[in-house]
Short mmCIF file of C-alpha atoms in Angstrom, two decimals:
data_model
loop_
_atom_site.label_atom_id
_atom_site.label_comp_id
_atom_site.label_asym_id
_atom_site.label_seq_id
_atom_site.Cartn_x
_atom_site.Cartn_y
_atom_site.Cartn_z
CA TRP D 1 154.61 148.88 22.72
CA PHE D 2 154.51 152.68 22.73
CA LEU D 3 158.03 153.05 21.31
CA GLU D 4 157.48 150.25 18.80
CA CYS D 5 154.21 151.81 17.67
CA PHE D 6 156.06 155.02 16.80
CA LEU D 7 158.31 153.00 14.48
CA ARG D 8 155.43 151.15 12.82
CA ALA D 9 152.98 154.05 12.38
CA PRO D 10 152.87 154.88 8.65
CA PHE D 11 153.43 158.39 7.35
CA ARG D 12 150.53 160.17 5.73
CA ALA D 13 151.02 161.80 2.33
CA ASP D 14 151.58 165.16 4.08
CA GLY D 15 154.46 163.79 6.15
CA GLN D 16 152.55 163.58 9.42
CA LEU D 17 151.48 160.61 11.56
CA SER D 18 147.89 159.79 12.40
CA SER D 19 147.10 160.10 16.09
CA VAL D 20 145.53 156.63 16.10
CA TYR D 21 147.45 153.71 14.64
CA PRO D 22 146.83 152.36 12.09
CA GLY D 23 144.70 154.56 9.85
CA SER D 24 144.25 158.08 8.55
CA HIS D 25 142.85 159.55 11.75
CA THR D 26 143.07 163.22 12.70
CA VAL D 27 146.62 164.43 13.32
CA LEU D 28 147.33 165.78 16.81
CA LEU D 29 150.60 167.65 16.34
CA ASP D 30 151.95 167.15 19.85
CA TYR D 31 151.02 163.45 19.86
CA SER D 32 153.33 162.87 16.91
CA LEU D 33 156.23 164.22 19.00
CA ILE D 34 155.44 162.74 22.42
CA PRO D 35 156.41 159.07 21.76
CA LEU D 36 160.07 160.09 21.56
CA LEU D 37 159.82 161.35 25.15
CA GLY D 38 159.27 157.75 26.21
CA GLN D 39 162.85 156.95 25.21
CA THR D 40 164.17 158.60 28.38
CA PHE D 41 162.11 156.23 30.56
CA TRP D 42 163.28 153.22 28.56
CA LYS D 43 166.93 154.23 28.87
CA ALA D 44 166.56 154.88 32.60
CA GLU D 45 165.30 151.32 33.04
CA THR D 46 167.56 149.47 30.58
CA GLY D 47 170.61 151.69 30.14
CA GLU D 48 170.03 151.80 26.38
CA TRP D 49 167.86 153.59 23.83
CA PHE D 50 165.06 151.55 22.26
CA LYS D 51 166.05 150.66 18.65
CA PRO D 52 168.04 153.90 18.31
CA GLN D 53 168.94 153.71 14.62
CA GLN D 54 165.37 153.02 13.49
CA THR D 55 164.03 155.64 15.89
CA LEU D 56 166.51 158.24 14.68
CA TYR D 57 165.59 157.64 11.03
CA LYS D 58 161.84 157.78 11.69
CA ALA D 59 162.07 160.87 13.91
CA LEU D 60 164.23 162.77 11.43
CA GLU D 61 161.67 162.07 8.70
CA LEU D 62 158.85 163.31 10.94
CA LYS D 63 160.88 166.37 11.92
CA LYS D 64 160.81 167.56 8.30
CA TRP D 65 157.11 168.46 8.71
CA TYR D 66 157.89 170.82 11.61
CA ASP D 67 161.10 172.19 10.06
CA ALA D 68 159.15 173.15 6.93
CA ARG D 69 157.00 175.42 9.13
CA LEU D 70 159.72 177.25 11.03
CA ASN D 71 159.52 181.04 10.99
CA SER D 72 162.45 183.44 10.89
CA GLU D 73 162.97 183.00 14.66
CA GLY D 74 163.15 179.21 14.32
CA LEU D 75 159.73 178.60 15.92
CA VAL D 76 157.14 176.23 14.50
CA ASP D 77 154.51 178.60 13.12
CA PHE D 78 151.36 178.06 11.03
CA ASP D 79 147.78 179.22 10.64
CA TYR D 80 145.88 177.26 13.26
CA GLU D 81 142.44 177.52 11.67
CA THR D 82 143.67 176.42 8.22
CA LEU D 83 145.27 173.28 9.61
CA LYS D 84 142.33 172.57 11.90
CA ALA D 85 140.06 172.56 8.83
CA GLN D 86 142.34 169.82 7.46
CA ASN D 87 142.00 167.79 10.69
CA ILE D 88 145.52 168.70 11.78
CA ILE D 89 145.11 169.97 15.34
CA ASN D 90 147.44 171.59 17.85
CA PHE D 91 145.93 169.49 20.62
CA ILE D 92 148.14 169.90 23.73
CA ASP D 93 145.16 168.98 25.94
CA HIS D 94 141.37 169.10 25.79
CA PRO D 95 140.59 172.67 27.02
CA GLY D 96 139.46 174.97 24.24
CA ILE D 97 139.09 172.29 21.54
CA GLY D 98 135.38 171.78 22.21
CA TRP D 99 135.49 168.06 22.92
CA HIS D 100 134.79 168.60 26.63
CA ASP D 101 133.35 171.40 28.73
CA PHE D 102 135.54 173.23 31.25
CA PRO D 103 134.74 175.86 33.92
CA HIS D 104 137.91 177.76 33.07
CA PRO D 105 139.46 179.31 29.94
CA GLY D 106 140.88 177.12 27.21
CA ILE D 107 144.36 177.13 25.72
CA ASP D 108 144.97 179.96 23.26
CA ARG D 109 146.05 178.14 20.07
CA HIS D 110 145.95 181.09 17.68
CA GLY D 111 149.29 182.43 16.49
CA THR D 112 152.63 180.80 17.28
CA SER D 113 152.09 178.16 19.97
CA CYS D 114 154.25 178.09 23.08
CA PRO D 115 153.33 174.57 24.26
CA LEU D 116 153.73 173.02 20.81
CA ASN D 117 157.18 174.58 20.47
CA LEU D 118 158.05 173.28 23.92
CA PHE D 119 157.08 169.75 22.86
CA PHE D 120 159.16 170.22 19.69
CA LEU D 121 162.07 171.29 21.89
CA GLY D 122 161.78 168.14 24.02
CA PHE D 123 161.64 166.05 20.85
CA ILE D 124 164.83 167.64 19.47
CA GLN D 125 166.66 167.41 22.81
CA ILE D 126 166.16 163.64 22.96
CA LEU D 127 166.82 163.20 19.25
CA ALA D 128 170.16 164.99 19.67
CA GLN D 129 171.11 162.64 22.50
CA ILE D 130 170.24 159.54 20.49
CA ALA D 131 172.15 160.85 17.46
CA ALA D 132 175.22 161.56 19.61
CA ASP D 133 175.18 158.10 21.17
CA VAL D 134 175.00 156.32 17.80
CA GLY D 135 177.61 158.60 16.27
CA ASP D 136 175.31 160.18 13.71
CA SER D 137 176.41 163.37 11.95
CA GLN D 138 173.10 165.06 12.85
CA ALA D 139 173.99 165.17 16.54
CA GLN D 140 175.65 168.60 16.52
CA PRO D 141 173.09 170.32 14.24
CA LEU D 142 170.30 168.93 16.43
CA LYS D 143 171.99 170.15 19.61
CA ALA D 144 172.49 173.59 18.07
CA GLN D 145 168.84 173.73 16.99
CA SER D 146 167.69 172.79 20.49
CA HIS D 147 169.72 175.66 21.98
CA SER D 148 168.46 178.23 19.47
CA LEU D 149 164.86 177.00 19.81
CA ALA D 150 165.04 177.22 23.60
CA ALA D 151 166.28 180.80 23.36
CA ALA D 152 163.53 181.73 20.88
CA ILE D 153 160.80 180.22 23.07
CA ARG D 154 162.04 182.15 26.07
CA ALA D 155 162.31 185.40 24.13
CA HIS D 156 158.85 185.17 22.60
CA PHE D 157 156.63 183.67 25.32
CA PHE D 158 158.08 184.53 28.76
CA ASP D 159 157.14 187.90 30.26
CA GLY D 160 159.49 187.63 33.23
CA GLU D 161 156.88 186.05 35.48
CA VAL D 162 154.81 183.52 33.50
CA TRP D 163 154.82 181.82 30.10
CA HIS D 164 152.05 182.73 27.65
CA ASP D 165 150.25 180.34 25.32
CA ALA D 166 150.73 182.06 21.99
CA ARG D 167 152.09 185.02 20.11
CA ASP D 168 150.73 186.75 17.00
CA GLY D 169 153.50 188.93 15.63
CA GLU D 170 154.26 191.54 18.27
CA ASN D 171 151.17 190.64 20.29
CA LEU D 172 151.71 188.30 23.23
CA SER D 173 148.60 186.34 24.07
CA SER D 174 146.83 187.25 27.28
CA GLY D 175 146.15 183.54 27.65
CA THR D 176 148.42 181.63 30.01
CA SER D 177 148.00 178.07 31.18
CA TRP D 178 149.28 175.34 33.44
CA HIS D 179 150.35 173.66 30.20
CA SER D 180 152.73 176.33 28.93
CA ASN D 181 154.21 177.00 32.37
CA GLY D 182 154.42 173.32 33.31
CA LEU D 183 156.16 172.36 30.06
CA ALA D 184 158.65 175.22 30.37
CA VAL D 185 159.73 173.70 33.70
CA TYR D 186 159.43 170.08 32.52
CA PHE D 187 161.83 170.71 29.62
CA GLY D 188 164.26 172.79 31.66
CA LEU D 189 163.67 176.29 30.28
CA SER D 190 162.64 177.57 33.69
CA GLU D 191 164.37 176.50 36.89
CA GLY D 192 164.80 177.41 40.53
CA GLU D 193 162.92 180.35 41.97
CA GLU D 194 161.81 181.50 38.51
CA ALA D 195 160.10 178.14 37.95
CA ARG D 196 158.51 178.16 41.40
CA ARG D 197 157.21 181.70 40.88
CA ALA D 198 155.53 180.77 37.59
CA LEU D 199 154.00 177.56 38.94
CA ARG D 200 152.79 179.26 42.12
CA ALA D 201 151.12 181.89 39.95
CA MET D 202 149.32 179.13 38.05
CA LEU D 203 148.08 177.47 41.23
CA ALA D 204 147.02 180.81 42.72
CA ARG D 205 145.03 181.63 39.57
CA TYR D 206 143.18 178.30 39.71
CA ASP D 207 139.85 179.73 38.52
CA ASP D 208 140.95 182.19 35.84
CA VAL D 209 143.68 180.45 33.82
CA CYS D 210 143.55 177.26 31.79
CA ARG D 211 144.08 174.21 34.01
CA CYS D 212 145.13 170.73 32.95
CA SER D 213 142.76 167.90 32.33
CA PRO D 214 143.72 164.69 34.22
CA TYR D 215 145.89 163.57 31.30
CA PHE D 216 148.23 166.56 31.30
CA HIS D 217 149.16 166.06 34.95
CA PHE D 218 151.69 163.55 33.63
CA PHE D 219 153.61 166.74 32.79
CA PHE D 220 152.33 169.25 35.36
CA LEU D 221 152.80 167.16 38.51
CA PHE D 222 156.33 166.27 37.48
CA ALA D 223 157.07 169.91 36.67
CA LEU D 224 156.03 170.75 40.24
CA ARG D 225 158.40 168.07 41.51
CA ARG D 226 161.24 169.37 39.35
CA ALA D 227 160.68 172.84 40.80
CA GLY D 228 160.90 171.47 44.36
CA MET D 229 157.14 171.79 44.93
CA GLU D 230 156.40 168.20 45.95
CA ASN D 231 153.99 169.22 48.72
CA GLU D 232 152.02 171.44 46.36
CA ALA D 233 151.78 168.53 43.93
CA LEU D 234 150.44 166.22 46.64
CA GLU D 235 147.84 168.81 47.67
CA LEU D 236 146.82 169.24 44.03
CA ILE D 237 146.28 165.48 43.65
CA LYS D 238 143.98 165.52 46.66
CA ARG D 239 142.05 168.49 45.32
CA GLU D 240 141.60 167.22 41.77
CA TRP D 241 141.12 163.47 42.18
CA GLN D 242 139.02 163.58 45.36
CA PRO D 243 135.73 163.89 43.42
CA MET D 244 136.48 160.59 41.70
CA LEU D 245 136.90 158.91 45.07
CA GLU D 246 133.76 160.57 46.39
CA GLY D 247 131.93 159.31 43.30
CA ASP D 248 132.95 155.73 44.21
CA ALA D 249 135.05 155.50 41.07
CA THR D 250 137.07 152.32 40.67
CA THR D 251 138.66 153.61 37.45
CA THR D 252 139.94 157.08 36.58
CA TRP D 253 137.81 159.49 34.55
CA GLU D 254 138.83 161.35 31.40
CA GLY D 255 137.74 164.65 32.96
CA PHE D 256 137.30 165.81 36.52
CA TRP D 257 133.56 166.38 36.12
CA ALA D 258 132.39 163.03 34.74
CA ASP D 259 130.02 164.65 32.27
CA ALA D 260 128.37 162.94 29.30
CA LYS D 261 131.45 163.56 27.10
CA ASP D 262 133.84 161.74 29.44
CA SER D 263 135.16 158.24 29.35
CA LEU D 264 134.93 156.93 32.91
CA CYS D 265 137.68 154.35 32.45
CA HIS D 266 140.62 156.31 31.14
CA PRO D 267 144.26 155.22 31.60
CA TRP D 268 145.44 158.73 30.61
CA SER D 269 144.13 159.98 33.95
CA THR D 270 146.38 157.89 36.18
CA ALA D 271 149.25 160.38 36.60
CA PRO D 272 148.94 160.40 40.43
CA PHE D 273 149.72 156.68 40.62
CA LEU D 274 153.13 157.08 38.97
CA PHE D 275 153.78 160.29 40.87
CA LEU D 276 152.98 158.75 44.25
CA LEU D 277 154.99 155.60 43.56
CA GLU D 278 158.02 157.82 42.94
CA SER D 279 157.33 160.26 45.77
CA LYS D 280 160.22 160.43 48.23
CA SER D 281 158.00 162.18 50.77
CA LEU D 282 155.95 158.97 51.08
CA GLU D 283 158.87 156.58 51.51
#
């Protein structure tokens, strides 16, 4: 359903997809890219891509919106406030948007966005693989763009220890988050001891950097696993989801605090279930 929905969602006049199908709902720029990530799960289960030709055509059309906003370094770059006024939002996750309250800093979305460019990288990486497998002429240009984008992201957002949320010209944002660092590991830009060092820094700075809402643990927990930090991921699940259990929850909450802005029956918050089902340490 998720992969089919991507194919059926109509384009808006501006070349973007609404974040709710069907309709002309607010655009969430990462949500437009994320459905393609589901192709890897489909192929792992079936051995094939889901409707690869149709997916390739649709994704290449969507990609034009992001390509039109590439700066001289090849990074997606735009004025955040201008687009936000047009209901086109660099969502990434809830913190800092104002939809929910958090006891920690939000994501810095001003300037060139690290996490959005990481999602764009993942989108292009999978698109290149699909194009190669169907013999499309775009395969090599897409692969080359993924390599140059990866290098640009690393050069502009990594300070040698952690990944920062944004950059405004020469100014690297002081804001850093579980999101930027988790995605850098999830999409393979940071590996080995470098990845573990960045993720340990995020966990150690629990109270003073932007943490993930339950939803984004679909990326962060699996980044911890990729970095060889399975035990840290299991401890994090206990720490974050325990209040739901103590609150006698029988469904997962949208946020960890169950305030008046939360949905208390939220499928997005079920990342631990998938993680635990696939956990080798529990076999």
